[in-house]
Coordinates of C-alpha atoms and ligand atoms in Angstrom, one line a residue:
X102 CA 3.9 -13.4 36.2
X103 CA 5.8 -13.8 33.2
X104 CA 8.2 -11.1 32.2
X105 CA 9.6 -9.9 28.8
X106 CA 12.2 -7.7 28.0
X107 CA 9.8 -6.7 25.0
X108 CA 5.9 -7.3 24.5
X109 CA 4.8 -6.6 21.0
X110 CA 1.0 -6.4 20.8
X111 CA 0.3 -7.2 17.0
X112 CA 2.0 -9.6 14.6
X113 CA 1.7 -7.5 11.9
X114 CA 4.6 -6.2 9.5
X115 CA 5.5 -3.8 12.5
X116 CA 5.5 -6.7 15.6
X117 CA 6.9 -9.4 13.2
X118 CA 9.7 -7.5 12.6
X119 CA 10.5 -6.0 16.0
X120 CA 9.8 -9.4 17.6
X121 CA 12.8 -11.0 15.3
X122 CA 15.1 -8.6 15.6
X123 CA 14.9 -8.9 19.3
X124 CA 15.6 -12.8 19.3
X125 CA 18.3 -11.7 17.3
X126 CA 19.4 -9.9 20.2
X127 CA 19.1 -12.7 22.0
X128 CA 16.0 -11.0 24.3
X129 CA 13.2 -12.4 25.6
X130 CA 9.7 -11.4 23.4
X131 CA 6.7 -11.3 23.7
X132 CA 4.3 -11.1 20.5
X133 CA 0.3 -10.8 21.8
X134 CA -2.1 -11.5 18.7
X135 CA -5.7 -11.5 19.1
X136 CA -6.4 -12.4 15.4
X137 CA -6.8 -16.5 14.7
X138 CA -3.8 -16.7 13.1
X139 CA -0.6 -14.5 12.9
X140 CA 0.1 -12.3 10.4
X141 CA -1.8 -9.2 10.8
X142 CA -4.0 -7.4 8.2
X143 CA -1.2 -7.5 6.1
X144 CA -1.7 -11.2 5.7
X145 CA -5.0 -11.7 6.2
X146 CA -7.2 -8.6 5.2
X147 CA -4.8 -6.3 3.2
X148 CA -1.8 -6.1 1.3
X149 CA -1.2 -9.8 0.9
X150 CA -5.0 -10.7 0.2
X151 CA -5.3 -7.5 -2.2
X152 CA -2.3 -8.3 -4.3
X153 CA -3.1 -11.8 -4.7
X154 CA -6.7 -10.8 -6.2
X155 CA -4.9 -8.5 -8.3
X156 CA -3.2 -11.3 -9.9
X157 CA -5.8 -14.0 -9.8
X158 CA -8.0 -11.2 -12.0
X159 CA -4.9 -10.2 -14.2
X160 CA -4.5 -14.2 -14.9
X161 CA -7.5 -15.4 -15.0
X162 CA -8.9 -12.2 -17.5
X163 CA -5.8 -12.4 -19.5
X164 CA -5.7 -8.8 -19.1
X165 CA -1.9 -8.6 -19.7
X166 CA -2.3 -10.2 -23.5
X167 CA -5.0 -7.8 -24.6
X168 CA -3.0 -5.7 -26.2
X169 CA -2.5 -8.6 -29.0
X170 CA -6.0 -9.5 -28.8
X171 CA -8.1 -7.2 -28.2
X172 CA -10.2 -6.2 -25.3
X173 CA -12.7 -9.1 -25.5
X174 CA -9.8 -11.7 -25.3
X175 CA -10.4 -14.0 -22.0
X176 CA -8.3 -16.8 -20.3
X177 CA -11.6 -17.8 -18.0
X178 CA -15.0 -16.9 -19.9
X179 CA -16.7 -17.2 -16.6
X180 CA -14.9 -15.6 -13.5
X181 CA -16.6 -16.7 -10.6
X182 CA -15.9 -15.2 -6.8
X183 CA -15.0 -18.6 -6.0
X184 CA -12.0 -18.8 -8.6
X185 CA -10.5 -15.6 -6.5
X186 CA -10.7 -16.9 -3.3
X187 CA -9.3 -20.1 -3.9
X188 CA -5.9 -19.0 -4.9
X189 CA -6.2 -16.9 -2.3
X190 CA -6.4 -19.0 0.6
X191 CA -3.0 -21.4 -0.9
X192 CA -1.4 -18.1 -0.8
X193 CA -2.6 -16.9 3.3
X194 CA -1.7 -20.7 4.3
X195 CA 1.4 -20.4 2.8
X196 CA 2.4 -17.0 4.7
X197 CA 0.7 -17.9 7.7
X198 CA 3.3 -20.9 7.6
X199 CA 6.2 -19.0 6.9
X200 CA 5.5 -16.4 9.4
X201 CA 4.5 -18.9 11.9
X202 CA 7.9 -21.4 11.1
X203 CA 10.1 -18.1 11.5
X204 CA 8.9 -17.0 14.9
X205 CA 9.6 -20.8 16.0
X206 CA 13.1 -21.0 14.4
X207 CA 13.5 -17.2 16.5
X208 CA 12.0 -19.0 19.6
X209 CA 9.6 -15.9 20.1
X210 CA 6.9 -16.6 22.0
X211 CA 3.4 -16.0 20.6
X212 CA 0.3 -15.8 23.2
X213 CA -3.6 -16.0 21.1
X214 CA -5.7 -13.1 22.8
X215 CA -6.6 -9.7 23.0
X216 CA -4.1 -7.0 25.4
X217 CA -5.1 -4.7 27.2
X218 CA -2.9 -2.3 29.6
X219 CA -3.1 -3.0 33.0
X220 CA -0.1 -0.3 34.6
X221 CA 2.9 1.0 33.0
X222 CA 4.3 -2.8 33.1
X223 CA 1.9 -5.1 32.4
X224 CA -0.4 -6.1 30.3
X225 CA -4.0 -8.7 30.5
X226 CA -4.6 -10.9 27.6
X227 CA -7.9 -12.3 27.2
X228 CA -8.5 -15.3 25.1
X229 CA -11.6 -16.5 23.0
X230 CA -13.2 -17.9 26.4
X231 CA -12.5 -15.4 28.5
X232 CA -9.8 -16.7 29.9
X233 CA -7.2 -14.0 31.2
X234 CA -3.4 -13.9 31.6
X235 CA -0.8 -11.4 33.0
X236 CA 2.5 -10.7 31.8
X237 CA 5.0 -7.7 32.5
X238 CA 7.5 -6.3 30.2
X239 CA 10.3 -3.5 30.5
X240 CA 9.5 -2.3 27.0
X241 CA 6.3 -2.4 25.1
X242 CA 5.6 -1.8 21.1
X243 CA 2.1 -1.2 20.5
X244 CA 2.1 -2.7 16.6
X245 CA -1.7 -3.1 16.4
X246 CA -2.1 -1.3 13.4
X247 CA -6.3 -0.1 12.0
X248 CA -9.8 -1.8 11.5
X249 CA -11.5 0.0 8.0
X250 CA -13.6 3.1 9.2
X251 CA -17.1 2.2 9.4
X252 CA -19.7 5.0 9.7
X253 CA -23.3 5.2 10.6
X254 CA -24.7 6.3 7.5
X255 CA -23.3 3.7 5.1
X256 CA -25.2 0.5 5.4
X257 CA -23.1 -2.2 5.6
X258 CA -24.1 -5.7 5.0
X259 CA -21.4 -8.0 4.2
X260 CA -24.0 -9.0 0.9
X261 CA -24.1 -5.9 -1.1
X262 CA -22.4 -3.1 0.9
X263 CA -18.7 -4.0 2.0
X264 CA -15.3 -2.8 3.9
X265 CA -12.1 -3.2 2.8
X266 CA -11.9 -6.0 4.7
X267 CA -15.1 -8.0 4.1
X268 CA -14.6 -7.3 0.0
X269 CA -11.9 -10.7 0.1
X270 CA -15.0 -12.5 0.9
X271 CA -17.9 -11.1 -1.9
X272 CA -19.9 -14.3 -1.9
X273 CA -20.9 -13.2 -5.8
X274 CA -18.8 -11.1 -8.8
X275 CA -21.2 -8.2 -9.3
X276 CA -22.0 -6.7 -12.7
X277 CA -21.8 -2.8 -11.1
X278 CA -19.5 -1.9 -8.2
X279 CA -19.6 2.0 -6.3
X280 CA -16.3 2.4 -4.7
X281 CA -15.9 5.3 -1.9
X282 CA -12.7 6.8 -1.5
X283 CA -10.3 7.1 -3.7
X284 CA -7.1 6.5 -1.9
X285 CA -4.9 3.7 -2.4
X286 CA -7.3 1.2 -1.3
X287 CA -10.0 2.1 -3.4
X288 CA -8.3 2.6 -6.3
X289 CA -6.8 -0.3 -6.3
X290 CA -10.0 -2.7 -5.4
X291 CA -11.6 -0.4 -8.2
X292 CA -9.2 -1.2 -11.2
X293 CA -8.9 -4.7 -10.0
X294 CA -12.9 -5.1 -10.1
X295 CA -12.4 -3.5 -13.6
X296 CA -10.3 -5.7 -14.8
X297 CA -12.9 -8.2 -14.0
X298 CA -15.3 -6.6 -16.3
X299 CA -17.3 -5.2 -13.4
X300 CA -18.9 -1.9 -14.2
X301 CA -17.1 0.4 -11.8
X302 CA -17.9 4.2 -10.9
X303 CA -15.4 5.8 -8.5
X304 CA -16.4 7.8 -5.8
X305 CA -14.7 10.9 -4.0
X306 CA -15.6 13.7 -2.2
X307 CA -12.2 15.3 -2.9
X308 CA -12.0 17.0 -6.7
X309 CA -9.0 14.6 -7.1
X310 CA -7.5 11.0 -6.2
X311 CA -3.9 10.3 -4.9
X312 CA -2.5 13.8 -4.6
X313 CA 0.9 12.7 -3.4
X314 CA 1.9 11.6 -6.7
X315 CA 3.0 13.1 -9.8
X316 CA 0.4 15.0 -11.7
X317 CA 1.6 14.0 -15.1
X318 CA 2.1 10.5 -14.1
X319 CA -1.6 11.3 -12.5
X320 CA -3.1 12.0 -15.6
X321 CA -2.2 9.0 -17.9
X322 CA -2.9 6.8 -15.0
X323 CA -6.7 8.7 -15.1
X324 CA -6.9 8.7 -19.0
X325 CA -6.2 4.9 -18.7
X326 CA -8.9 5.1 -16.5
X327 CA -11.8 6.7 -18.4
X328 CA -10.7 4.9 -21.4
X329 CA -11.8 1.3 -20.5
X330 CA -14.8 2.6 -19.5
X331 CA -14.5 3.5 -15.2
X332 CA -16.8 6.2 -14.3
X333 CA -15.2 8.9 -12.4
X334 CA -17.8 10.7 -9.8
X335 CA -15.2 13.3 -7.9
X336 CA -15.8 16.5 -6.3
X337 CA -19.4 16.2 -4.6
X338 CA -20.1 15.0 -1.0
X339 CA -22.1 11.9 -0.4
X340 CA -25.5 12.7 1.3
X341 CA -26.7 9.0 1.5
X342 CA -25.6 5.3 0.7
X343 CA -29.2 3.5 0.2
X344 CA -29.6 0.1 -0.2
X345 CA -32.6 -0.5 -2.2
X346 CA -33.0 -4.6 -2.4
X347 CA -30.7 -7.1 -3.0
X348 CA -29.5 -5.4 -6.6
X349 CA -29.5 -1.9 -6.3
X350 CA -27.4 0.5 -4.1
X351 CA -27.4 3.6 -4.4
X352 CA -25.3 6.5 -3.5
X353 CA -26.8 10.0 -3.7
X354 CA -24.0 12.8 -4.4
X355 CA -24.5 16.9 -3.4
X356 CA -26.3 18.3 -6.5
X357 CA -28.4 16.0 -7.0
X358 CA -26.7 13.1 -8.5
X359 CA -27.2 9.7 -7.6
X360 CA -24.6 6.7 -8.4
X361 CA -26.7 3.6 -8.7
X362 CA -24.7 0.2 -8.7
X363 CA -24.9 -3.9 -7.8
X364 CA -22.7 -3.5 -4.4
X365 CA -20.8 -0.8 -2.9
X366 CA -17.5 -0.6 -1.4
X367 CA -16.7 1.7 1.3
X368 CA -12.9 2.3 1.0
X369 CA -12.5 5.8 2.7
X370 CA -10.0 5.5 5.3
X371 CA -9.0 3.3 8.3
X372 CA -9.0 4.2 12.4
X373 CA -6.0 2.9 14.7
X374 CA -7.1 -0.3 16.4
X375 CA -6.5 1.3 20.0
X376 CA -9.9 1.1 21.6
X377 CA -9.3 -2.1 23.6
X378 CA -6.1 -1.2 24.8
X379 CA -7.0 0.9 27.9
X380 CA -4.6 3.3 26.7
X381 CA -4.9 5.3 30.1
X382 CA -3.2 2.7 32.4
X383 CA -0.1 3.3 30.7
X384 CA -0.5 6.8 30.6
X385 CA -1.3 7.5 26.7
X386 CA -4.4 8.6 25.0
X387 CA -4.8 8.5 20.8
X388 CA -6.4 10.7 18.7
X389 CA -9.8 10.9 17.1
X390 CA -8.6 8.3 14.7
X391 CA -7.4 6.0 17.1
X392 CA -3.6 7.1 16.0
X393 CA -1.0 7.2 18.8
X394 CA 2.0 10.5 18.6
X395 CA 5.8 9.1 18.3
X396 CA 9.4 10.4 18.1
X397 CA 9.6 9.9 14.5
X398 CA 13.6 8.9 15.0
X399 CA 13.3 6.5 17.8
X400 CA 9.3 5.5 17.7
X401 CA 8.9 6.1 21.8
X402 CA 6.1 7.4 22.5
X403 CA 5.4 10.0 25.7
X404 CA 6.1 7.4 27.5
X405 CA 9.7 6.3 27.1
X406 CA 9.1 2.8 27.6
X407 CA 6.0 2.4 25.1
X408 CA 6.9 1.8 21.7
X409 CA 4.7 2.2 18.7
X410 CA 5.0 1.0 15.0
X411 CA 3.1 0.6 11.8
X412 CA -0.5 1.8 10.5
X413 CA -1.2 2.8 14.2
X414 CA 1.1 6.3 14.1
X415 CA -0.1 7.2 10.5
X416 CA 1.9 7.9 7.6
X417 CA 3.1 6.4 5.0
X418 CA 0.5 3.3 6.2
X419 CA 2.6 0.5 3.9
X420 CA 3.5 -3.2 5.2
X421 CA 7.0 -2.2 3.7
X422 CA 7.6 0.8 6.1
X423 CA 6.2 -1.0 8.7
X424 CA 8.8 -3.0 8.8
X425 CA 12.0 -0.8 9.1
X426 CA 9.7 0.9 11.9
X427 CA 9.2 -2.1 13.7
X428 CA 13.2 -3.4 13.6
X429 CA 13.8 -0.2 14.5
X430 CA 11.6 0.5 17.7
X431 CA 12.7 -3.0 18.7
X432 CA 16.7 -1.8 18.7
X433 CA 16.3 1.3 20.4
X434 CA 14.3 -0.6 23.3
X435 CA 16.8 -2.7 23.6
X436 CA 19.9 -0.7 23.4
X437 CA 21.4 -1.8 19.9
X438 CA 22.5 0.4 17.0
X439 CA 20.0 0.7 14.2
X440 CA 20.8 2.5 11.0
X441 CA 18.2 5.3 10.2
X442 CA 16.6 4.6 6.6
X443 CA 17.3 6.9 4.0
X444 CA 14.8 9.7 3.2
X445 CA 12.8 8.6 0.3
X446 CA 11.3 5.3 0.6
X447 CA 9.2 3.9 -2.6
X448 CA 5.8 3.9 -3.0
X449 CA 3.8 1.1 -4.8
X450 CA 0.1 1.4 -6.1
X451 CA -1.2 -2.1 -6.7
X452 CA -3.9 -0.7 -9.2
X453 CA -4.2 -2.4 -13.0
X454 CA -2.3 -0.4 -14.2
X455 CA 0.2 -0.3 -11.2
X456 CA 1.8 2.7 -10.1
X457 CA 5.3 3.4 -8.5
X458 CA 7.2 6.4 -7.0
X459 CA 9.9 7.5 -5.1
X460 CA 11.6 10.9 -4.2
X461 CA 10.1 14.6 -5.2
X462 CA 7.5 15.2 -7.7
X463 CA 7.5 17.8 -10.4
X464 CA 4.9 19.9 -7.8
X465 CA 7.5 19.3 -4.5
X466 CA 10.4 20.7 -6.9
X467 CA 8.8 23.5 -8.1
X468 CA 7.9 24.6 -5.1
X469 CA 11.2 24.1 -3.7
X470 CA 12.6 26.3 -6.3
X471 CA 15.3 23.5 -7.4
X472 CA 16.1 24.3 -11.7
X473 CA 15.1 21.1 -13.4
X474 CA 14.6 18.6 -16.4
X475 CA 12.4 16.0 -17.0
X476 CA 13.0 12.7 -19.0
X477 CA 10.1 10.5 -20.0
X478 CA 10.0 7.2 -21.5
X479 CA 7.0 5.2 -22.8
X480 CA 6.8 1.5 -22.5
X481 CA 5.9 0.9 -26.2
X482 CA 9.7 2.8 -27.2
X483 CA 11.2 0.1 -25.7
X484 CA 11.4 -3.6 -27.4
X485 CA 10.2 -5.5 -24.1
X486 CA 7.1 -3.6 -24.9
X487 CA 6.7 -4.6 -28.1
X488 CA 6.9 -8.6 -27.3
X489 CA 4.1 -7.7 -24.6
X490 CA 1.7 -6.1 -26.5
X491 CA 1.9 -2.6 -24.1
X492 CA -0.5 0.1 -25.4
X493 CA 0.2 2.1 -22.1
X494 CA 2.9 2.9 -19.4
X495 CA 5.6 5.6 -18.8
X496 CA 8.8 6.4 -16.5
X497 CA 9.3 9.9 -16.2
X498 CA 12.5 11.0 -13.6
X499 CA 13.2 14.6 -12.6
X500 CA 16.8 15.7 -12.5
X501 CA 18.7 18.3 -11.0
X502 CA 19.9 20.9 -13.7
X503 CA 23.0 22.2 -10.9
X504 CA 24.3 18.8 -9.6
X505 CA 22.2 16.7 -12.6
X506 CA 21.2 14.1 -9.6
X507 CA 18.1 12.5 -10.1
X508 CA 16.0 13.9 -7.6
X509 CA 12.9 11.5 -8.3
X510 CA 11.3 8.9 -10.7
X511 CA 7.7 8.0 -11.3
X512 CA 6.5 5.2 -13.5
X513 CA 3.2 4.3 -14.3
X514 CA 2.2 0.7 -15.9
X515 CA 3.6 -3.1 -15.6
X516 CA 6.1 -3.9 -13.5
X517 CA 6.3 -0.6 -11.9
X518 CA 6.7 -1.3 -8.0
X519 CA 9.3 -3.6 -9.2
X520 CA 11.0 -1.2 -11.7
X521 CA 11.0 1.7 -9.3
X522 CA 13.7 -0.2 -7.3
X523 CA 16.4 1.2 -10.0
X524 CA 15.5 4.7 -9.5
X525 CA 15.3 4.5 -5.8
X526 CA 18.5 2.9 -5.6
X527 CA 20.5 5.9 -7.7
X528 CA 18.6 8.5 -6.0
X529 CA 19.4 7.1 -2.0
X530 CA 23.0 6.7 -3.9
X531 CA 23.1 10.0 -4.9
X532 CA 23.4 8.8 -8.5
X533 CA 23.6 11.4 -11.8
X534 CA 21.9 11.4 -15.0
X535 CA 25.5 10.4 -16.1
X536 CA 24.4 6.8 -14.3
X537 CA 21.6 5.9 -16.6
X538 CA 23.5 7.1 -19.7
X539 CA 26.4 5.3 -19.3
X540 CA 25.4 2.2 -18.0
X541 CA 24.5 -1.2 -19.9
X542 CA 20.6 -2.5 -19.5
X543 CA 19.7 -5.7 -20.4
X544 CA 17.9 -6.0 -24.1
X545 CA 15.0 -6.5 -24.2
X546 CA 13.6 -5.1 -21.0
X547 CA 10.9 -2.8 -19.4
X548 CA 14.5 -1.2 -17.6
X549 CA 15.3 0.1 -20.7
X550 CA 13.0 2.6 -20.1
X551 CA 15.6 4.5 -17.8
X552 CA 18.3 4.8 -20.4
X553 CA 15.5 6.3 -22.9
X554 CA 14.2 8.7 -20.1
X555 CA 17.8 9.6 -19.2
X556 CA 18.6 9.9 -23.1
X557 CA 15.2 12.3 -22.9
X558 CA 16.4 14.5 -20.2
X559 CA 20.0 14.9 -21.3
X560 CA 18.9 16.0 -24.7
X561 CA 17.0 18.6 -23.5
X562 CA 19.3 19.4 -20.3
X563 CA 22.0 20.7 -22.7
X564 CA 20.0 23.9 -23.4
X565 CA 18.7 24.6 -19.9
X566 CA 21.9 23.6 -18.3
X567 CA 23.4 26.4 -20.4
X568 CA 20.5 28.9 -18.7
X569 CA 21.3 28.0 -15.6
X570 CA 25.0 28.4 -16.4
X571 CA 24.3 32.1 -17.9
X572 CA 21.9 33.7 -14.9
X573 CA 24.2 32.5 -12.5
Ligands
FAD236 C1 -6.5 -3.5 1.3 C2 -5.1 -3.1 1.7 C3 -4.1 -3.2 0.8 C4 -2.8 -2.8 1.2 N1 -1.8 -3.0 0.3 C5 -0.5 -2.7 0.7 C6 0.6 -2.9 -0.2 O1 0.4 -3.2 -1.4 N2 1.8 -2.6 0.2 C7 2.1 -2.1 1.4 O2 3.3 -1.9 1.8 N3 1.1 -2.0 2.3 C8 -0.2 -2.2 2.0 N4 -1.2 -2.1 2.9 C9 -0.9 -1.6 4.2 C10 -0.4 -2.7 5.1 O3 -1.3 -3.7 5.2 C11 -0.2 -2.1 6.5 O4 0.7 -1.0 6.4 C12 0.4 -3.1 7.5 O5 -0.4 -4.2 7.6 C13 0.5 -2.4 8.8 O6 1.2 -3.3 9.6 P1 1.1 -3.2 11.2 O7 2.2 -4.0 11.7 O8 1.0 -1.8 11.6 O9 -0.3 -3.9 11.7 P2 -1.4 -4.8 11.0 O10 -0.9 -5.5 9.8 O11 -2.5 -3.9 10.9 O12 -1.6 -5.8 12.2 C14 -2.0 -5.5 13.5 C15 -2.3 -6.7 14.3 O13 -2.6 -6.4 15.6 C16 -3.6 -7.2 16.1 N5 -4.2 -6.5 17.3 C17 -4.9 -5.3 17.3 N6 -5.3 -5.0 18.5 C18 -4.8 -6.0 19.3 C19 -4.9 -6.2 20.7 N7 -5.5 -5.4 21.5 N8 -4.3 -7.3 21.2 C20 -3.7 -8.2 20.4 N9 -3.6 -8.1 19.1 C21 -4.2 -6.9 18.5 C22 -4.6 -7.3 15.0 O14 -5.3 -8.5 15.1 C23 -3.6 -7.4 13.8 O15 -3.3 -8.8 13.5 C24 -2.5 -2.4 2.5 C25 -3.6 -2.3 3.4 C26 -4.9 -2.6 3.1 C27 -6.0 -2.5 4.1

């Protein structure tokens, strides 16, 4: 029998990463993939395939030159489904490649199959023919992240009713779209489909989407929303999803309303991919969602010797977090040193517009009775925004009124998950207000928007700082 020092099962974000950083470490791996390619649903089903849509439908509807002209402007008159896929297959080869050229250069060993546990130690892959294969490891990360939930009373097709997954592969752009669930996923299939000029209603049991982020951000993000036209159907529990012929879907809502569209989407939430693993012969069970329990420090599970990373222990869910989680789990197995990550990682929202946060809300610092000002910036103040035409888009940041750090920033609109970097960066630094006011940004620039927020919050920090200074 072959024998590792690690097995990862899964080669997503989580596995890739723990699989190199233990041929850094000059350790045998392992990595067990029962998908045709590696890559994970990161490359294949999710963030990768998402974000690549995303752009195709920005390009190719010339959404980011509207705001010179006009909402009718078009790059491509007719958008057809087989303009998105095509960029998006260059883009999965190229990953694929990447991915598949770095495990090489690492000399990690990749086996094609589906692993199941066998004892504490070992592990049965089955390939595509039924072919099995044994192999025994001292340590094990379970990295196989979640399949979209799928239940009973939503007719799914693959034609007119879709998962998450099967949406990258819409053999027709529809005129009407229902999208369930308005997490991050549906949101951000919903404004993408939008942006495509496909009628959209948004559907959510919940009276309100994404309540980790920051309400005011929240509600510019929402008014953009409603204002090109994207029905919002919130606060009433679906009774049925009906799918009347090939046209016509509908989705009937508690009171009596009923959503009627072309195709539906069914975005709400995603189960750990756990059931094949026979779980039990290495002594761990998951939950009802498939998720498996960890040591949130050093990823072990109960049993000391099984690792797990990624979408399959929960929160945050992101390809980037996966990551650190993976090189992580892979150093403790294997007796190196790994540097925790600091506290507040960034959050990016892929919607059009896109969204970005990192560190407390308004809410969170509220409620954690911490005195503090707020400094908002609007993209259209700052000169960048002019050349591109930007209606829309803000950068708000929350600082401390006692120690005037910035205790978090939230920006809504272009080039937010890459602006956000800034803020995170000062706030893991433990950076003041005095930071953004007395630095130099390059001019013309969306970054600019920091020095006007800061300039924002220190105008009006004066007077409160002074309160503060007073009841104390
Ligand atoms: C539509 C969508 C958009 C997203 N957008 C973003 C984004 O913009 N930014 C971001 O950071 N994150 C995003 N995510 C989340 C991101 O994709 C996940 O956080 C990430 O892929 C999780 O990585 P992972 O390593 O846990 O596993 P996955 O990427 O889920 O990979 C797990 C792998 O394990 C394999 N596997 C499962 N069971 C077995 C078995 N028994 N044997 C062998 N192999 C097995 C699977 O085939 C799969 O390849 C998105 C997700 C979705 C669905």
């Amino acid at each position: 029998m072959n024998h590792f020092d690690l097995l990862v099962i899964g080669s997503g974000p989580a596995g890739r990463r723990a699989a190199i950083q233990a041929a850094k470490l000059d350790r045998r791996v392992l990595v067990v993939e029962r998908g045709r390619r590696v890559g994970g649903v990161s490359v294949h089903t999710g963030t990768i395939p998402s974000k690549t849509l995303r752009e195709t439908a920005l390009n190719l509807s010339g959404w980011r030159e509207r705001g010179f002209y006009g909402r009718s402007y078009r790059v491509k008159k007719d958008i057809t489904a087989d303009d998105l896929r095509n960029r998006l297959h260059l883009t999965l080869e190229h990953e694929v490649e990447v991915l598949e050229h770095q495990f090489a250069r690492n000399r990690v060993t990749t086996v094609r199959g589906e692993a199941r546990f066998t004892g504490t130690n070992t592990v049965e892959v089955e390939g595509d023919a039924g072919e099995t294969e044994s192999f025994s490891a001292d340590n094990f990360l379970i990295a196989v992240g979640t399949v979209p939930f799928r239940p009973d009373y939503v007719p799914f097709d693959g034609v007119s009713v879709f998962d998450s997954d099967e949406i990258l592969e819409i053999p027709k752009l529809p005129r009407s779209m229902a999208v369930i669930g308005a997490g991050v996923i549906g949101v951000e299939y919903a404004t993408i489909f939008s942006a495509l000029d496909v009628n959209v209603t948004l559907v959510e049991p919940r009276s309100s989407m994404l309540d980790f982020l920051d309400e005011e951000l929240l509600e510019d993000f929402t008014y953009q929303l409603r204002d090109r036209g994207m029905a919002l159907r919130f606060g009433s529990k679906i009774e049925s999803v009906l799918r009347r012929d090939e046209h016509v879907c509908e989705i009937h809502l508690e009171g009596g309303r009923t959503v009627r569209a072309q195709t539906v989407l069914f975005a709400a939430g995603r189960m750990g991919a756990t059931d094949t693993l026979n779980l039990s012969a290495c002594g761990l069970t998951a939950d009802h969602r498939g998720r498996l329990k960890v040591d949130p420090v050093t990823l072990q599970t109960e049993v000391p010797h099984v690792y797990a990373a990624g979408d399959v222990i929960g929160f945050p869910s992101l390809a980037s977090t996966s990551m650190e989680q993976g090189r992580i789990a892979a150093c403790h197995a294997l007796g190196a040193p790994a540097q925790q990550p600091p506290e507040y990682f960034p959050y990016g929202i892929y919607s059009v517009p896109e969204m970005s946060t990192v560190g407390m809300s308004e809410k969170e610092v509220i409620s954690r009775k911490i005195p503090y000002e707020c400094g908002v910036a609007r993209f259209r103040e700052t000169s960048r925004g002019h050349i591109m035409g930007l209606e829309a888009g803000m950068l708000k940041m929350i600082f401390s009124l006692k120690t005037r750090r910035l205790l978090g920033c939230h920006i809504v609109g272009e080039g937010a998950t890459e602006l956000i970097h800034i803020g995170q960066a000062v706030l893991n630094l433990k950076g003041t207000l005095e930071y953004f006011v007395e630095n130099t940004f390059n001019y013309p620039t969306l970054a600019e928007a920091y020095k006007i927020a800061a300039l924002d919050a220190w105008n009006r920090m004066g007077a409160a700082e002074k309160l503060v200074a007073a009841e104390a």
